[in-house]
Amino acid sequence: MKRKLLLLLTFFALGITTISAQSTYYVDNVNGADSNSGLSENSAWKTLDKVKSTSWRYKPGDNILFHSGQVWEGKFFFNQLFGTNDAPIVFSSYGDGAKPHIKGNGEDNATVQLMNCGYVTFNGFEVTNKGEQQKGGRYGIEIRANNYGEIYGTQVINCDIHDVNGEQEKGKGQGGGILVKNTGSTVRSRLVDVLIEGNHIYDIVRNGIYGNYNFGLENPFRNKNIVIRKNVIERIPGDAIVAFGMENALVEYNICRDFTPLLDANDNAAAGIWAFNSSNTIIQYNQVSGHKAKHDGQGYDADFNCENTVIQYNYSFDNVGGFLLICSDGSKSTAFNTNPIVRYNLSIGDGFRTDGKKYANKAPSIHIAGPVEGAQIYNNTIYTPEKPSSVAKEFVKSNSWFGVSNNTSFYNNTFYGVDAMLFDMTSSRNNIFSNNAYHGTTNILDDNPIVGTLLGNHYDSLTNKNTNGFNVDNNGGKDFFGNTASNNSVGFFSGNDQSILSLSKRLVANTLEVAIDGAISNANVRVVNLVDSLMEEHSAVSGVLSIDVSTYPQGVYMVILEDGSSVTTQKFIKVKDVEFDELEPTPNPIPKPPVETLEDEITLNVGEVKPLVIKNTLTWKSDNEAVVSIDGNGIITTLDGGVALISAFDDKGELLHEITVVSISNGAVSVPQITNVISAETSAKILFTEGENSTYHRVGYKAEGKPWQIVDSVYNTALDSYQLSDLEANTTYHFRIRAMNSTNISAWSATTSFVTQLNEIDITLSEREVNLNTGDKHQLIATILPHEAANQELLWNSDNPSAVKVDNQGVIEALAGGIATITVTTLDGNVTTSATIISTSSGAIGIPVVLDISSSETSAEVAFTEGSNATYHRLEYRIKGSLWVEIDSVFNTSVDTYRLTELLKGTTYQFRMRAVNGTGLSSWSKIQTFITSGSNARLNGNTSISNLEQEISIYPNPISSGFANIVLQKETNNLVIEIYTSIGQLYKVEKSTNISRYKVDISGYSSGIYFLKIVTDNKIYTKRITIR
């Protein structure tokens, strides 16, 4: 028995030795040394480089701890670091003092980058990234998935991120505190289950927490289950939190406040917390205040390319642009915004902007722009104190943005205005107003308005219980404060639930009385804000406790009663201490108009007259006088349905502003008539007369035997024509058109048929890229298109016969390692195409020799001798002291030179190369140093591409002008073409659908070699094209 027990213990002892123990590593920048083991405080490492270079050693459950109170300078980048759900890899701190500080100094786009890092936690650091000058794309921390599939469980918590100087303008790259992003074109990749919690982000340009995702993918592959919680973001000019490119994001309990001014540049909009290009986003329990942007500037935003956005239980105050934006860009055919829900929010004092180039004096509480579908806005409370006299007095503004909203509902909201306020719904469609409570409104649109209940002290009126509302199903079940919400309650407050803990008021300026009703022992009461920061704490007994909150910052707070056996929480809001007029204000039925008319688009009905005001305007012009006329005083008159562009010019003839005026007609419309069709190879121009009394037209077209394609909202202009594009050549098409206005639609016109033309003769090759070993032979087959073409004789040529030769029948032979372009041309020389032949050698390989480097401001010409027995070469260059940039597969040609482009001016570079063949590679050549002339400029990033199998024809190739034809073996539903330069930089992206042939316009391209990455039907092909 003893022997069996001994064997069993020995077995377990041996088993234990195979289990990897979790380790803790220490980093001390003062007393550490990189030669130490790092496994104790007394043998700590010293540098970031050591921590990064040893990352291969880290295992699930390991901790890498930095000494508190110390500073490390440089960038902290990790790639492919993986813990597990139960045992993450944790970067954190030890010892007393301030958080360890990683100081980036603007050396890279991020100070900390966690790329493809799953179940990795970055906890409790100070991070800065301030360069000598502002730079677009600069962030403190970047979390990224790149060409690696789904990356789970990355966490950034309890960090202080500040002093990051990105760019103020969106168009210049922005920048911010934390970036959540996925990229890559070879493996669909995204982040899943990310947690960003407890961070303090401040004194940063431009944004706080920002998302992004790979737009290059045909179908969205958004980052999923991102949680952004209990962060404080302050003193930034731009967007506080943007759920961009996310699925099922949760943004809650964040404080965003004290925004700094944002540069008033074109399209430089910003708001507090919002969703864009996302689905199923929930934004709840946040507070946003003090936004100052001159474009947008709201507290919250449900933006376009989103579905099912929910904005609930939030507080918004003192934001210049208003409480809420809901929008969709109707000019983009793929844009949408469906089914946003906004409920149980409180807005106080939002919407008072008086300055800005385009949006001065425009700041409605709620702004709805463009073709938003199915928005539900219910049980919100909006209180607007007296606004500056120049600001438009609007609770809700709904305007066209190349389309208007539809099916928007307003139920059970409280609208309290000290001024006389308006609802300006313009041409939005199918709005529903029911059972909303009003005070100070001049044009109530409600079917069942609630009036006379909002009197006396304004704050107290906002929290009066009212159950006269519309019965809203699936309303969330609770109000702003967590009380049970009945289906017919009005406003953000539904009445107090029974509780041992109760508050004298929910909106408190000075003194809060806390009542404890019941026997308690060993209890305490504490007050915390949204991010759990303790404001004060008291011992508690039954009775009433008075708490002075007069010095609290405005915002949302929780009173928590804890007696050892239970925890009870009640919520209140600290509001501004203001004097209220007990008398109901006298409404002004006609609010003052804005100083200037600076909208981009105005929608009017036919017959309406409207004055336009643009400062310093001398002359006005309409480009469609038959629809909209304008006189010398800027007064426009809408004469017929359609659209016109109104331009304002100063006394020097300089354009000041342009306004698109959409004129909506009503009544019966007549059928439009098609007068002519002018067809080309892949397009057609349709001429027609407009239907009488129409505003716009609907166009239908189809190829023979295929379903109809519909193009809607073709507005009437001065040109009565429509251009069809991306058609198939040599194909019969049918076309029809009908007229529409806001109330009626005509019958379809008679159908007109036409045929697109096929004019050119071209050549296709059986293969456009062939890989051979030296000594191999291969037959290329050329076909002249169309087959009925008279000229069927061809000439063959190789541009590198020492590597690959070709005979007059198209038989190629690989003679030596390298690359050659085989060209086949018609006898008259008018039509040509080519194939790329790669000849791979084997055996011992020599080192190439760099002979000379001749540099200019932004480029350098490298002359070299090829490595003996090489097939191609691998090149690397870098700014001295930085990382190498690789250029792979530079094949041997008849010219032994290579041109580096897009370099920085006045910069020291290093260069090296090595030879490669089918069996191995040489050592690197001697490093050569050169300096570009001129002053510094910025280098574009490189994108690597890989050669994949070829199944698609491109002709002509080489090509010198016109269009390159891409011919697919069969028709495809979706085609994406990415065009790269010879060093892998993305040059252009083109897309099309339902085609088997596509034309690429090469006008504007520089001479050289380009690679086409072609994505179709979930397959990827890479082709080469030469432009001469």
GROMACS .gro file of N, CA and C in nm, residues 683-764:
model
  246
  683SER      N    1  -2.250   5.360  -7.152
  683SER     CA    2  -2.334   5.465  -7.094
  683SER      C    3  -2.438   5.508  -7.196
  684ALA      N    4  -2.535   5.585  -7.147
  684ALA     CA    5  -2.638   5.639  -7.236
  684ALA      C    6  -2.694   5.765  -7.175
  685LYS      N    7  -2.719   5.867  -7.259
  685LYS     CA    8  -2.780   5.991  -7.216
  685LYS      C    9  -2.924   5.992  -7.265
  686ILE      N   10  -3.019   6.006  -7.169
  686ILE     CA   11  -3.161   6.004  -7.200
  686ILE      C   12  -3.213   6.148  -7.198
  687LEU      N   13  -3.270   6.194  -7.306
  687LEU     CA   14  -3.331   6.326  -7.312
  687LEU      C   15  -3.482   6.311  -7.299
  688PHE      N   16  -3.547   6.398  -7.221
  688PHE     CA   17  -3.690   6.386  -7.200
  688PHE      C   18  -3.750   6.523  -7.167
  689THR      N   19  -3.881   6.533  -7.180
  689THR     CA   20  -3.954   6.651  -7.132
  689THR      C   21  -4.017   6.615  -6.998
  690GLU      N   22  -4.009   6.706  -6.903
  690GLU     CA   23  -4.059   6.679  -6.769
  690GLU      C   24  -4.211   6.664  -6.767
  691GLY      N   25  -4.260   6.583  -6.673
  691GLY     CA   26  -4.402   6.577  -6.650
  691GLY      C   27  -4.453   6.708  -6.591
  692GLU      N   28  -4.563   6.758  -6.641
  692GLU     CA   29  -4.617   6.885  -6.592
  692GLU      C   30  -4.652   6.876  -6.444
  693ASN      N   31  -4.618   6.982  -6.369
  693ASN     CA   32  -4.648   6.992  -6.226
  693ASN      C   33  -4.567   6.894  -6.141
  694SER      N   34  -4.456   6.842  -6.195
  694SER     CA   35  -4.373   6.747  -6.121
  694SER      C   36  -4.265   6.818  -6.042
  695THR      N   37  -4.217   6.751  -5.935
  695THR     CA   38  -4.102   6.798  -5.859
  695THR      C   39  -3.977   6.719  -5.897
  696TYR      N   40  -3.994   6.589  -5.913
  696TYR     CA   41  -3.882   6.503  -5.951
  696TYR      C   42  -3.937   6.384  -6.028
  697HIS      N   43  -3.847   6.299  -6.076
  697HIS     CA   44  -3.886   6.185  -6.157
  697HIS      C   45  -3.826   6.056  -6.103
  698ARG      N   46  -3.892   5.946  -6.137
  698ARG     CA   47  -3.839   5.813  -6.106
  698ARG      C   48  -3.800   5.747  -6.237
  699VAL      N   49  -3.678   5.694  -6.243
  699VAL     CA   50  -3.623   5.635  -6.364
  699VAL      C   51  -3.617   5.484  -6.348
  700GLY      N   52  -3.654   5.410  -6.453
  700GLY     CA   53  -3.640   5.265  -6.454
  700GLY      C   54  -3.564   5.222  -6.578
  701TYR      N   55  -3.469   5.128  -6.562
  701TYR     CA   56  -3.397   5.076  -6.678
  701TYR      C   57  -3.357   4.932  -6.651
  702LYS      N   58  -3.337   4.854  -6.756
  702LYS     CA   59  -3.295   4.715  -6.739
  702LYS      C   60  -3.228   4.666  -6.866
  703ALA      N   61  -3.138   4.571  -6.851
  703ALA     CA   62  -3.083   4.500  -6.966
  703ALA      C   63  -3.182   4.394  -7.011
  704GLU      N   64  -3.173   4.356  -7.136
  704GLU     CA   65  -3.264   4.255  -7.190
  704GLU      C   66  -3.260   4.128  -7.105
  705GLY      N   67  -3.379   4.085  -7.061
  705GLY     CA   68  -3.388   3.961  -6.985
  705GLY      C   69  -3.357   3.973  -6.837
  706LYS      N   70  -3.334   4.094  -6.789
  706LYS     CA   71  -3.300   4.114  -6.648
  706LYS      C   72  -3.405   4.203  -6.582
  707PRO      N   73  -3.411   4.206  -6.448
  707PRO     CA   74  -3.514   4.285  -6.380
  707PRO      C   75  -3.487   4.436  -6.391
  708TRP      N   76  -3.593   4.513  -6.367
  708TRP     CA   77  -3.583   4.659  -6.372
  708TRP      C   78  -3.497   4.711  -6.257
  709GLN      N   79  -3.415   4.811  -6.286
  709GLN     CA   80  -3.340   4.887  -6.186
  709GLN      C   81  -3.407   5.023  -6.170
  710ILE      N   82  -3.429   5.068  -6.045
  710ILE     CA   83  -3.502   5.192  -6.019
  710ILE      C   84  -3.407   5.296  -5.960
  711VAL      N   85  -3.413   5.416  -6.014
  711VAL     CA   86  -3.340   5.531  -5.959
  711VAL      C   87  -3.445   5.634  -5.918
  712ASP      N   88  -3.449   5.668  -5.789
  712ASP     CA   89  -3.553   5.756  -5.738
  712ASP      C   90  -3.500   5.899  -5.721
  713SER      N   91  -3.590   5.993  -5.703
  713SER     CA   92  -3.559   6.133  -5.668
  713SER      C   93  -3.464   6.199  -5.767
  714VAL      N   94  -3.493   6.186  -5.897
  714VAL     CA   95  -3.419   6.260  -5.999
  714VAL      C   96  -3.488   6.395  -6.013
  715TYR      N   97  -3.437   6.495  -5.941
  715TYR     CA   98  -3.505   6.624  -5.932
  715TYR      C   99  -3.496   6.699  -6.064
  716ASN      N  100  -3.601   6.778  -6.092
  716ASN     CA  101  -3.603   6.860  -6.212
  716ASN      C  102  -3.494   6.965  -6.205
  717THR      N  103  -3.416   6.975  -6.309
  717THR     CA  104  -3.314   7.079  -6.321
  717THR      C  105  -3.334   7.149  -6.455
  718ALA      N  106  -3.242   7.242  -6.484
  718ALA     CA  107  -3.251   7.312  -6.612
  718ALA      C  108  -3.216   7.220  -6.728
  719LEU      N  109  -3.149   7.106  -6.700
  719LEU     CA  110  -3.114   7.009  -6.804
  719LEU      C  111  -3.210   6.893  -6.795
  720ASP      N  112  -3.296   6.878  -6.897
  720ASP     CA  113  -3.394   6.770  -6.895
  720ASP      C  114  -3.331   6.645  -6.955
  721SER      N  115  -3.240   6.585  -6.879
  721SER     CA  116  -3.171   6.465  -6.927
  721SER      C  117  -3.127   6.383  -6.807
  722TYR      N  118  -3.097   6.256  -6.833
  722TYR     CA  119  -3.044   6.168  -6.729
  722TYR      C  120  -2.936   6.080  -6.789
  723GLN      N  121  -2.825   6.064  -6.716
  723GLN     CA  122  -2.711   5.988  -6.765
  723GLN      C  123  -2.707   5.852  -6.698
  724LEU      N  124  -2.716   5.745  -6.777
  724LEU     CA  125  -2.695   5.609  -6.727
  724LEU      C  126  -2.549   5.572  -6.746
  725SER      N  127  -2.490   5.510  -6.647
  725SER     CA  128  -2.349   5.471  -6.656
  725SER      C  129  -2.332   5.327  -6.610
  726ASP      N  130  -2.212   5.274  -6.625
  726ASP     CA  131  -2.177   5.137  -6.585
  726ASP      C  132  -2.266   5.034  -6.654
  727LEU      N  133  -2.299   5.059  -6.781
  727LEU     CA  134  -2.376   4.963  -6.858
  727LEU      C  135  -2.283   4.861  -6.924
  728GLU      N  136  -2.340   4.749  -6.969
  728GLU     CA  137  -2.262   4.650  -7.042
  728GLU      C  138  -2.259   4.687  -7.190
  729ALA      N  139  -2.144   4.668  -7.251
  729ALA     CA  140  -2.131   4.699  -7.393
  729ALA      C  141  -2.206   4.596  -7.478
  730ASN      N  142  -2.247   4.642  -7.597
  730ASN     CA  143  -2.312   4.556  -7.697
  730ASN      C  144  -2.433   4.484  -7.638
  731THR      N  145  -2.516   4.557  -7.563
  731THR     CA  146  -2.629   4.499  -7.491
  731THR      C  147  -2.754   4.584  -7.516
  732THR      N  148  -2.869   4.517  -7.528
  732THR     CA  149  -2.997   4.586  -7.545
  732THR      C  150  -3.051   4.628  -7.409
  733TYR      N  151  -3.086   4.755  -7.396
  733TYR     CA  152  -3.143   4.808  -7.272
  733TYR      C  153  -3.281   4.868  -7.301
  734HIS      N  154  -3.364   4.872  -7.194
  734HIS     CA  155  -3.496   4.935  -7.199
  734HIS      C  156  -3.502   5.042  -7.091
  735PHE      N  157  -3.571   5.152  -7.122
  735PHE     CA  158  -3.574   5.268  -7.032
  735PHE      C  159  -3.716   5.324  -7.025
  736ARG      N  160  -3.757   5.369  -6.905
  736ARG     CA  161  -3.885   5.436  -6.888
  736ARG      C  162  -3.874   5.535  -6.773
  737ILE      N  163  -3.969   5.626  -6.762
  737ILE     CA  164  -3.961   5.733  -6.662
  737ILE      C  165  -4.103   5.775  -6.622
  738ARG      N  166  -4.120   5.817  -6.495
  738ARG     CA  167  -4.249   5.869  -6.451
  738ARG      C  168  -4.226   5.993  -6.366
  739ALA      N  169  -4.325   6.081  -6.361
  739ALA     CA  170  -4.314   6.207  -6.288
  739ALA      C  171  -4.381   6.195  -6.151
  740MET      N  172  -4.329   6.273  -6.052
  740MET     CA  173  -4.380   6.266  -5.916
  740MET      C  174  -4.377   6.404  -5.852
  741ASN      N  175  -4.465   6.425  -5.755
  741ASN     CA  176  -4.453   6.538  -5.663
  741ASN      C  177  -4.491   6.489  -5.524
  742SER      N  178  -4.520   6.581  -5.434
  742SER     CA  179  -4.543   6.540  -5.296
  742SER      C  180  -4.674   6.464  -5.276
  743THR      N  181  -4.767   6.474  -5.373
  743THR     CA  182  -4.898   6.412  -5.353
  743THR      C  183  -4.936   6.313  -5.463
  744ASN      N  184  -4.872   6.318  -5.578
  744ASN     CA  185  -4.917   6.236  -5.690
  744ASN      C  186  -4.801   6.177  -5.767
  745ILE      N  187  -4.834   6.076  -5.848
  745ILE     CA  188  -4.737   6.010  -5.933
  745ILE      C  189  -4.802   5.979  -6.066
  746SER      N  190  -4.731   6.001  -6.176
  746SER     CA  191  -4.787   5.976  -6.309
  746SER      C  192  -4.769   5.829  -6.347
  747ALA      N  193  -4.829   5.790  -6.458
  747ALA     CA  194  -4.803   5.658  -6.515
  747ALA      C  195  -4.662   5.657  -6.574
  748TRP      N  196  -4.611   5.536  -6.600
  748TRP     CA  197  -4.481   5.526  -6.668
  748TRP      C  198  -4.493   5.577  -6.811
  749SER      N  199  -4.388   5.634  -6.861
  749SER     CA  200  -4.383   5.670  -7.002
  749SER      C  201  -4.375   5.544  -7.086
  750ALA      N  202  -4.388   5.560  -7.216
  750ALA     CA  203  -4.365   5.447  -7.307
  750ALA      C  204  -4.218   5.403  -7.294
  751THR      N  205  -4.195   5.273  -7.304
  751THR     CA  206  -4.059   5.220  -7.289
  751THR      C  207  -3.980   5.241  -7.417
  752THR      N  208  -3.860   5.293  -7.403
  752THR     CA  209  -3.768   5.314  -7.514
  752THR      C  210  -3.653   5.214  -7.503
  753SER      N  211  -3.612   5.156  -7.618
  753SER     CA  212  -3.503   5.059  -7.619
  753SER      C  213  -3.384   5.115  -7.695
  754PHE      N  214  -3.264   5.074  -7.654
  754PHE     CA  215  -3.141   5.115  -7.723
  754PHE      C  216  -3.036   5.007  -7.701
  755VAL      N  217  -2.930   5.013  -7.782
  755VAL     CA  218  -2.822   4.915  -7.775
  755VAL      C  219  -2.691   4.989  -7.751
  756THR      N  220  -2.617   4.945  -7.651
  756THR     CA  221  -2.482   5.001  -7.630
  756THR      C  222  -2.388   4.944  -7.735
  757GLN      N  223  -2.282   5.018  -7.767
  757GLN     CA  224  -2.194   4.985  -7.878
  757GLN      C  225  -2.065   4.918  -7.830
  758LEU      N  226  -2.009   4.828  -7.913
  758LEU     CA  227  -1.877   4.771  -7.890
  758LEU      C  228  -1.791   4.808  -8.008
  759ASN      N  229  -1.694   4.897  -7.986
  759ASN     CA  230  -1.624   4.958  -8.099
  759ASN      C  231  -1.482   4.907  -8.118
  760GLU      N  232  -1.411   4.877  -8.008
  760GLU     CA  233  -1.270   4.850  -8.025
  760GLU      C  234  -1.241   4.703  -8.049
  761ILE      N  235  -1.124   4.676  -8.108
  761ILE     CA  236  -1.069   4.541  -8.122
  761ILE      C  237  -0.963   4.526  -8.015
  762ASP      N  238  -0.965   4.412  -7.946
  762ASP     CA  239  -0.866   4.389  -7.841
  762ASP      C  240  -0.817   4.246  -7.848
  763ILE      N  241  -0.710   4.219  -7.768
  763ILE     CA  242  -0.648   4.087  -7.763
  763ILE      C  243  -0.657   4.037  -7.621
  764THR      N  244  -0.690   3.909  -7.604
  764THR     CA  245  -0.681   3.847  -7.472
  764THR      C  246  -0.577   3.735  -7.479
   0.00000   0.00000   0.00000
